[in-house]
Coordinates of C-alpha atoms in Angstrom, one line a residue:
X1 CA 117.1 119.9 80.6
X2 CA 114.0 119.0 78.2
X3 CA 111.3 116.1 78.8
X4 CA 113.5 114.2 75.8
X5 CA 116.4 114.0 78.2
X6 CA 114.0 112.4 80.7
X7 CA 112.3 110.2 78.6
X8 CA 115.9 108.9 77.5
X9 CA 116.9 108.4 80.6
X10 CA 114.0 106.9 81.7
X11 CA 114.5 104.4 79.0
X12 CA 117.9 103.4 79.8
X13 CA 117.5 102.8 83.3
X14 CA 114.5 100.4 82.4
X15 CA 112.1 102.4 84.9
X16 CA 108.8 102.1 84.7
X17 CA 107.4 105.5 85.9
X18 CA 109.1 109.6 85.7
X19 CA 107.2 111.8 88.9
X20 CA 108.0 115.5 88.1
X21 CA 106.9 117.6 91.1
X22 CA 108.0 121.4 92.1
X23 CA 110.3 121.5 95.0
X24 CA 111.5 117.9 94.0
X25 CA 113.9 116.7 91.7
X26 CA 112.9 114.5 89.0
X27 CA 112.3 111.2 90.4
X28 CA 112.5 107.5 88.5
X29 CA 110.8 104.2 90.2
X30 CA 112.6 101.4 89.2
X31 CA 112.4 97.5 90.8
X32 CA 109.5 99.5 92.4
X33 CA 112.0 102.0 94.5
X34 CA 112.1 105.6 93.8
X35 CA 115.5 106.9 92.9
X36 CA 116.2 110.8 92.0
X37 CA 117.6 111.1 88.1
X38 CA 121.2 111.8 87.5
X39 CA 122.2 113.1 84.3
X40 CA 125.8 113.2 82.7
X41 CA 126.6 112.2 86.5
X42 CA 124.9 114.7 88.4
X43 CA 121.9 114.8 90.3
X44 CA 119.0 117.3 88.9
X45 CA 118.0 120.5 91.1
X46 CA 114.5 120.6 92.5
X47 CA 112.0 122.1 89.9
X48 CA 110.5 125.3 89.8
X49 CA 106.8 126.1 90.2
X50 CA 106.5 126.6 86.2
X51 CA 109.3 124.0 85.4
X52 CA 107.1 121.0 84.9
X53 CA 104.7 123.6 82.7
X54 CA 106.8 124.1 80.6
X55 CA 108.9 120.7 80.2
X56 CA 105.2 119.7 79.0
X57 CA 104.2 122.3 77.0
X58 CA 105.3 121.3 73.6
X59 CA 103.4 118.0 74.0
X60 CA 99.6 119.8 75.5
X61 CA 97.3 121.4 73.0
X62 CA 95.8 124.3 73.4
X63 CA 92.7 122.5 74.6
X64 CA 94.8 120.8 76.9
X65 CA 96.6 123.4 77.9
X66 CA 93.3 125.6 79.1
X67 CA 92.2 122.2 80.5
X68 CA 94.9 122.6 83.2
X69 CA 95.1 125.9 83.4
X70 CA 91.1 125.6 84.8
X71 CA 92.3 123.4 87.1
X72 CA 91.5 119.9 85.9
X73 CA 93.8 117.1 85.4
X74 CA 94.9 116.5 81.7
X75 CA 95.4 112.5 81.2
X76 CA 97.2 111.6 77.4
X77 CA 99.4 109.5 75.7
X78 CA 103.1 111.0 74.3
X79 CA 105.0 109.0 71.9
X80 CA 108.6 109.4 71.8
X81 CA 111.3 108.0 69.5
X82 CA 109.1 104.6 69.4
X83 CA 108.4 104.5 72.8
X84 CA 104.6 105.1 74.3
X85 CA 103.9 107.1 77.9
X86 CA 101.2 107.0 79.7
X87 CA 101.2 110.9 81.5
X88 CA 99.2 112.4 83.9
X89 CA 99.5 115.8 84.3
X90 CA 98.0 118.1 87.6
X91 CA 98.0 120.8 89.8
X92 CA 99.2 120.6 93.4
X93 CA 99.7 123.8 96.1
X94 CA 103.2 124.1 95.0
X95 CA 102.5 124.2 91.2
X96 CA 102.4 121.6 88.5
X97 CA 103.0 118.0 88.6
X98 CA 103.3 115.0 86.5
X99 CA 103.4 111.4 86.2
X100 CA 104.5 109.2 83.1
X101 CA 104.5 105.4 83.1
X102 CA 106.1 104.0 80.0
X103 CA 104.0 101.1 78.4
X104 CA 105.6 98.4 77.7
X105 CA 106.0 96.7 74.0
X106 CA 107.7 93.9 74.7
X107 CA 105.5 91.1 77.2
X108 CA 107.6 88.7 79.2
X109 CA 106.8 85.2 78.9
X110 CA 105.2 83.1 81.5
X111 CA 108.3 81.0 81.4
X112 CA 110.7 84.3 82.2
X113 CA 107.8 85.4 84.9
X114 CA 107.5 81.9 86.7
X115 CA 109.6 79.5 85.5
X116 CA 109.2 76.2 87.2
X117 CA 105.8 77.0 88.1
X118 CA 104.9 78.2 84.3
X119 CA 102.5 75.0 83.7
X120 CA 100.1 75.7 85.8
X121 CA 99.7 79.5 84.2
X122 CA 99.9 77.7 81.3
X123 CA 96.8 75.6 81.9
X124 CA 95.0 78.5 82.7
X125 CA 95.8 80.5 79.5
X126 CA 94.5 76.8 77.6
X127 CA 91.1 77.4 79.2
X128 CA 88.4 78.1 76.7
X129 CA 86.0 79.7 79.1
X130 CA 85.8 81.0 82.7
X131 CA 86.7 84.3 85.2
X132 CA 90.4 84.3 85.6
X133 CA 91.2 87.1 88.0
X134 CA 94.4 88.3 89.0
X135 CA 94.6 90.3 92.3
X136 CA 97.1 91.8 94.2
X137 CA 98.2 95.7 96.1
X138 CA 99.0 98.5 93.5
X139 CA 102.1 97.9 91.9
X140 CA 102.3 93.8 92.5
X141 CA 102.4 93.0 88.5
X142 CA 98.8 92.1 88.4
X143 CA 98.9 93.9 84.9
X144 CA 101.9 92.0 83.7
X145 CA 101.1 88.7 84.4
X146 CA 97.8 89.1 82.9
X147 CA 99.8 90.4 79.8
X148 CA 102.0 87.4 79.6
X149 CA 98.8 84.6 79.5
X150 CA 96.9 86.6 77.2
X151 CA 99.7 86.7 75.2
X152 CA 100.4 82.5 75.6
X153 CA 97.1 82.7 73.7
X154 CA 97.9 84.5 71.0
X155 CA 101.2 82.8 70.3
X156 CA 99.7 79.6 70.3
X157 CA 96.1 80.0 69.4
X158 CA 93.5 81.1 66.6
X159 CA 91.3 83.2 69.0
X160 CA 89.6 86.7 68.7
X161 CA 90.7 88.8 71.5
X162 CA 89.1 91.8 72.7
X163 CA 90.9 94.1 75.5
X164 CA 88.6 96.8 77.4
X165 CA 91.4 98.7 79.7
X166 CA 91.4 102.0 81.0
X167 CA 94.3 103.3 80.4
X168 CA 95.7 100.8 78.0
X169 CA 99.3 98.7 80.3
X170 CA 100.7 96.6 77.5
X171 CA 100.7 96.9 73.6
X172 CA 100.0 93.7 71.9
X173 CA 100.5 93.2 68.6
X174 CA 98.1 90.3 66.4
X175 CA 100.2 86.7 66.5
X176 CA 97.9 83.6 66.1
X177 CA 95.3 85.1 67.2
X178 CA 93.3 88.3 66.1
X179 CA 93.4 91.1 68.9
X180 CA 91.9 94.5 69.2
X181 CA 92.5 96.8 72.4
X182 CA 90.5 99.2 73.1
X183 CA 91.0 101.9 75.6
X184 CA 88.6 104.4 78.2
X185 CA 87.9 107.8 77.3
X186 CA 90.2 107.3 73.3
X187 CA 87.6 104.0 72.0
X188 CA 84.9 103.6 74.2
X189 CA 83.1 105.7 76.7
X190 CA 83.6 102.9 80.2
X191 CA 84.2 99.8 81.1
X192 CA 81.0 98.7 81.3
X193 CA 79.9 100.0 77.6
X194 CA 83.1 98.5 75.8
X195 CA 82.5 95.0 77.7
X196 CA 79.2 94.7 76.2
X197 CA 80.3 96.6 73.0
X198 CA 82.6 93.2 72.7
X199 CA 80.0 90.7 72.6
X200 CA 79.3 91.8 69.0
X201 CA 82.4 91.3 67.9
X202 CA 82.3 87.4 67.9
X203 CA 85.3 87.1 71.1
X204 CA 86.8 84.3 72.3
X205 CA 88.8 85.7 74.6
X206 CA 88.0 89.0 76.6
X207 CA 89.9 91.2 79.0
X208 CA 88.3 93.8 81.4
X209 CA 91.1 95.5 82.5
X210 CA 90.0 95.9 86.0
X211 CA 87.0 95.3 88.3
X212 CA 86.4 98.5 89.8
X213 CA 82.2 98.6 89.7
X214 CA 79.5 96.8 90.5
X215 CA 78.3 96.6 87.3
X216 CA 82.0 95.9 85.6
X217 CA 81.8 92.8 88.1
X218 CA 78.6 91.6 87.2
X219 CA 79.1 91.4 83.1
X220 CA 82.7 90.1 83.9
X221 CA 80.7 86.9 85.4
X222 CA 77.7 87.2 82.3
X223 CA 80.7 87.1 80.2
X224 CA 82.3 84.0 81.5
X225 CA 79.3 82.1 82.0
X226 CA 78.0 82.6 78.6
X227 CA 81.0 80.7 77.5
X228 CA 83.8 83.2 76.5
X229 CA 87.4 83.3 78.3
X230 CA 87.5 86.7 81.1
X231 CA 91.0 87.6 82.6
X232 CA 90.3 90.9 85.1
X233 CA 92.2 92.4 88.1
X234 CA 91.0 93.6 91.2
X235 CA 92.5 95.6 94.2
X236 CA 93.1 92.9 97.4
X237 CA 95.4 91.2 99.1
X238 CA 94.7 87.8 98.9
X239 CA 92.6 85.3 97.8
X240 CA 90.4 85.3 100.1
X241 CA 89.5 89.4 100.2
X242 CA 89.0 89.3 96.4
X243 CA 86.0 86.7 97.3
X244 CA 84.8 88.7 100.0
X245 CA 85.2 92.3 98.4
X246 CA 83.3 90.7 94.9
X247 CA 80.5 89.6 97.1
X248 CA 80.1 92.7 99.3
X249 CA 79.9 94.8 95.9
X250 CA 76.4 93.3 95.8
X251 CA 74.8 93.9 99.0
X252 CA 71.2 93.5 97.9
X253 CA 71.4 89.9 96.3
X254 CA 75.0 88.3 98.1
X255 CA 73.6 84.8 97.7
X256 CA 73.1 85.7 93.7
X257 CA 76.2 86.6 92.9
X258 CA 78.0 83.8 95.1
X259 CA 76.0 81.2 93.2
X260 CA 76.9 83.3 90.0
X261 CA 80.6 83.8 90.6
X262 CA 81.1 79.9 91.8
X263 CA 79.6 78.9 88.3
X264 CA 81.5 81.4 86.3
X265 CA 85.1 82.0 87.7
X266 CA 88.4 79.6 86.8
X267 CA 90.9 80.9 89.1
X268 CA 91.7 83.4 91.2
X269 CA 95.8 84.8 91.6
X270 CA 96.7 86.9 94.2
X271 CA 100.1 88.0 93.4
X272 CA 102.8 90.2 95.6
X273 CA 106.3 90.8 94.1
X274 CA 109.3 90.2 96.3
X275 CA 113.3 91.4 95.9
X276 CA 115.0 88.8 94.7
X277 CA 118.3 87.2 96.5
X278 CA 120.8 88.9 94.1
X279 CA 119.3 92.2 94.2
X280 CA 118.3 92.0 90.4
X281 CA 114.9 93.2 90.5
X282 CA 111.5 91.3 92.1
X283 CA 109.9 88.1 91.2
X284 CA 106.2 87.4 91.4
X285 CA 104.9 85.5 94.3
X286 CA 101.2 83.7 93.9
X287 CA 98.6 82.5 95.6
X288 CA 96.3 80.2 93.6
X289 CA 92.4 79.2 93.9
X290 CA 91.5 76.7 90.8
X291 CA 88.1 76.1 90.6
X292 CA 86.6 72.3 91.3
X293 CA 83.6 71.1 92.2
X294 CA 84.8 71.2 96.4
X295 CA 85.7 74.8 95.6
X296 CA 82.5 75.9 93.5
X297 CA 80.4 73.9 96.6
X298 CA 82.2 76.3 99.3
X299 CA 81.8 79.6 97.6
X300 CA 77.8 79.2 96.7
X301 CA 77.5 78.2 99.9
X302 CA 78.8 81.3 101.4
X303 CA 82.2 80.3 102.5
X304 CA 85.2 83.5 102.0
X305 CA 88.2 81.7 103.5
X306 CA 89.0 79.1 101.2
X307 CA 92.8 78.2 102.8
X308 CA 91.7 75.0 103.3
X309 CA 90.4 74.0 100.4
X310 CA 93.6 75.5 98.6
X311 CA 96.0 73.3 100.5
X312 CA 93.6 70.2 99.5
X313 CA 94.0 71.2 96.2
X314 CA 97.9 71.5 95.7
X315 CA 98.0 68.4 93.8
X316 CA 96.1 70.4 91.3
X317 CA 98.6 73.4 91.5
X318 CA 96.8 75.2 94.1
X319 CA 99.1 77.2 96.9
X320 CA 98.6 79.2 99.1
X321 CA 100.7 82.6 99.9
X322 CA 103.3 80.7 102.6
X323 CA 103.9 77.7 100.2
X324 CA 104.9 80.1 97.1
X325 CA 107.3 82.1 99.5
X326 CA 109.0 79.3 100.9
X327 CA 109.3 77.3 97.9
X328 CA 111.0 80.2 96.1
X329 CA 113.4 80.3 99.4
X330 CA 114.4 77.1 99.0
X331 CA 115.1 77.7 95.4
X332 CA 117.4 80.5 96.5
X333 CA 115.2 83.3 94.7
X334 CA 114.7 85.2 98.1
X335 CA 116.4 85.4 101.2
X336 CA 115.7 84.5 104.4
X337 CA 114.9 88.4 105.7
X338 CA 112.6 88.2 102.2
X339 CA 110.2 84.9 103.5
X340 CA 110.6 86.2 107.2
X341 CA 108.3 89.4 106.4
X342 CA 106.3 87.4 104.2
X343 CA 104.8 84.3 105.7
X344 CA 102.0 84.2 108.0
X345 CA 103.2 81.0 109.3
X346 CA 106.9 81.6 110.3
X347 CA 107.3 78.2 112.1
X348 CA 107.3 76.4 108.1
X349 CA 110.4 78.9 107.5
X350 CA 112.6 77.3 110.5
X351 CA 115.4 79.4 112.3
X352 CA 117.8 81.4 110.5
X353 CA 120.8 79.3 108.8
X354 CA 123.8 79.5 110.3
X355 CA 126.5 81.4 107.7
X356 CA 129.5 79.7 107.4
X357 CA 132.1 81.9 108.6
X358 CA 130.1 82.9 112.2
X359 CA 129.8 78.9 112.6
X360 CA 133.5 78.3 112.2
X361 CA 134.5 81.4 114.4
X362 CA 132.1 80.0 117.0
X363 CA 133.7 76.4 116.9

């Protein structure tokens, strides 16, 4: 067995990361499940305490190689037959390890994400200025959906785009619009040094591919106030939290930065991905904050828990976390187990319905 015959396999089956580990066998996640890899119908044998050394090998430098050998993790890109991976490669007590995400060419569409509820992502991608951030648990497709609007805009618009990730998720290519990415540690030293490296470049469109500092949070909102169109991501579970947790990164000057990120932000997403009813993968779930002028009002003024001002606004295509589970219920997309675990408020679901076959034996 060589790397190739993982990386092949790992193509086939559609997964999205390959975990190597000694005293495990090689594992695939797929649909967000980890599944060990069968090949030519039969399950691989756990791996040795050299075995993932040397599956890498070939692909490490010498640099590389004395990197790890020293005891630090090794982070790099492999390309493969066309394909791009992400790898991470480190030491653990019982030898070597590695992790490989495969990037993804090809961005899904905000139609094949949300259907039905594609216009009001689609509004959002229209904007021409503002803090769009998309929040969510590791793993909940923050990434992807931010993917599929900043691609909207480059099907559809003459924009400059400028992407600041670290590590690089999705591979655009230039449509309408006129994109560079540009990626931690390969283009730019951080975050913070490539977002302001940006505003030379004449943008109209910027992405900051995730929230993790102070200081990353603070030009995210210079950006967007000084007129230019910001899509980030941030670790939290709702709405709400991402408020909170933004304002809490500044505990010196909270009422600053509430008045700065109630004049700067657009929307706010909080996104978890449920199985779907026919056991075909997971479909996104979102929560929605749009900013108004109610909305902007209760976040300078100190407010965190904006569910009520999100359920005024659902005319506008606000929701919060219970009405996107139980409308994609009723739709049929998830099952009734599926809403149970999700909703806060399990009186909306109603009881269980009654199959068909247990009501006619009980009649």
């Amino acid at each position: 067995m060589e790397l190739n015959d993982l990386l092949a396999e790992m193509i086939e089956r559609q997964a999205s990361d390959l975990h190597l580990a000694a005293k495990h066998p090689p594992t695939l996640r797929y649909w967000g499940a980890l599944s060990p890899v069968v090949l030519n119908g039969e399950p691989l044998a756990e791996l040795g305490r050299d075995d993932v050394a040397r599956l890498f090998a070939s692909y490490l430098s010498d640099e590389e190689l004395g990197a790890f050998r020293s005891g630090r993790d090794v982070n790099k890109s492999i390309e493969w037959e066309g394909h791009l991976f992400r790898s991470c490669f480190f030491q653990t007590r019982d030898g070597a390890a590695a992790a490989l995400r495969l990037i993804p060419t090809s961005i899904p569409t905000l139609e094949a994400l949300f259907g039905d509820d594609v216009e009001t992502f689609r509004r959002l991608a229209n904007l021409k200025r503002g803090l769009i951030l998309t929040v969510g648990p590791t793993g909940s497709g923050k990434s992807t959906t931010t993917a599929a609007m900043l691609d909207e805009i480059n099907r559809t618009r003459r924009e400059r785009i400028i992407t600041i990730e670290d590590p690089i998720e999705y591979v655009h290519q230039s449509k309408m619009s006129l994109i560079s990415q540009r990626e931690v540690g390969a283009d730019i030293e951080s975050v913070e040094q490539g977002a302001l490296s940006a505003l030379r470049a004449d943008p109209d469109v910027i992405l900051i591919g995730e929230l993790r500092t102070p200081e990353a949070v603070r030009i995210a909102f210079a950006l967007a106030e000084t007129g230019h169109l910001v899509f980030s991501t941030l670790f939290a579970v709702s709405v709400s939290e991402a408020i909170q947790r933004l304002i809490e990164s500044f505990p010196d000057s909270p009422d600053t930065m509430r008045r700065m990120l109630a004049r700067s932000f657009a929307a706010v997403i909080s996104q978890r991905l449920l199985p779907r009813a026919n056991g075909r993968g997971r479909i996104p779930i979102n929560e929605i904050l749009l900013a108004n002028t109610r909305v902007r009002g209760l976040i300078g003024g100190g407010a965190t828990d904006l569910t009520v001002a999100i359920e005024a606004g659902r005319d506008e295509g606000m929701r919060t976390m219970d009405d996107a589970v139980l409308e994609a219920y009723r739709r049929g997309d998830i099952t009734y187990d599926t809403a149970w675990n999700a909703v806060d408020n399990r009186e909306r679901l109603g009881p269980r319905p009654v199959e068909v076959g247990v009501q006619e034996q009980s009649s």
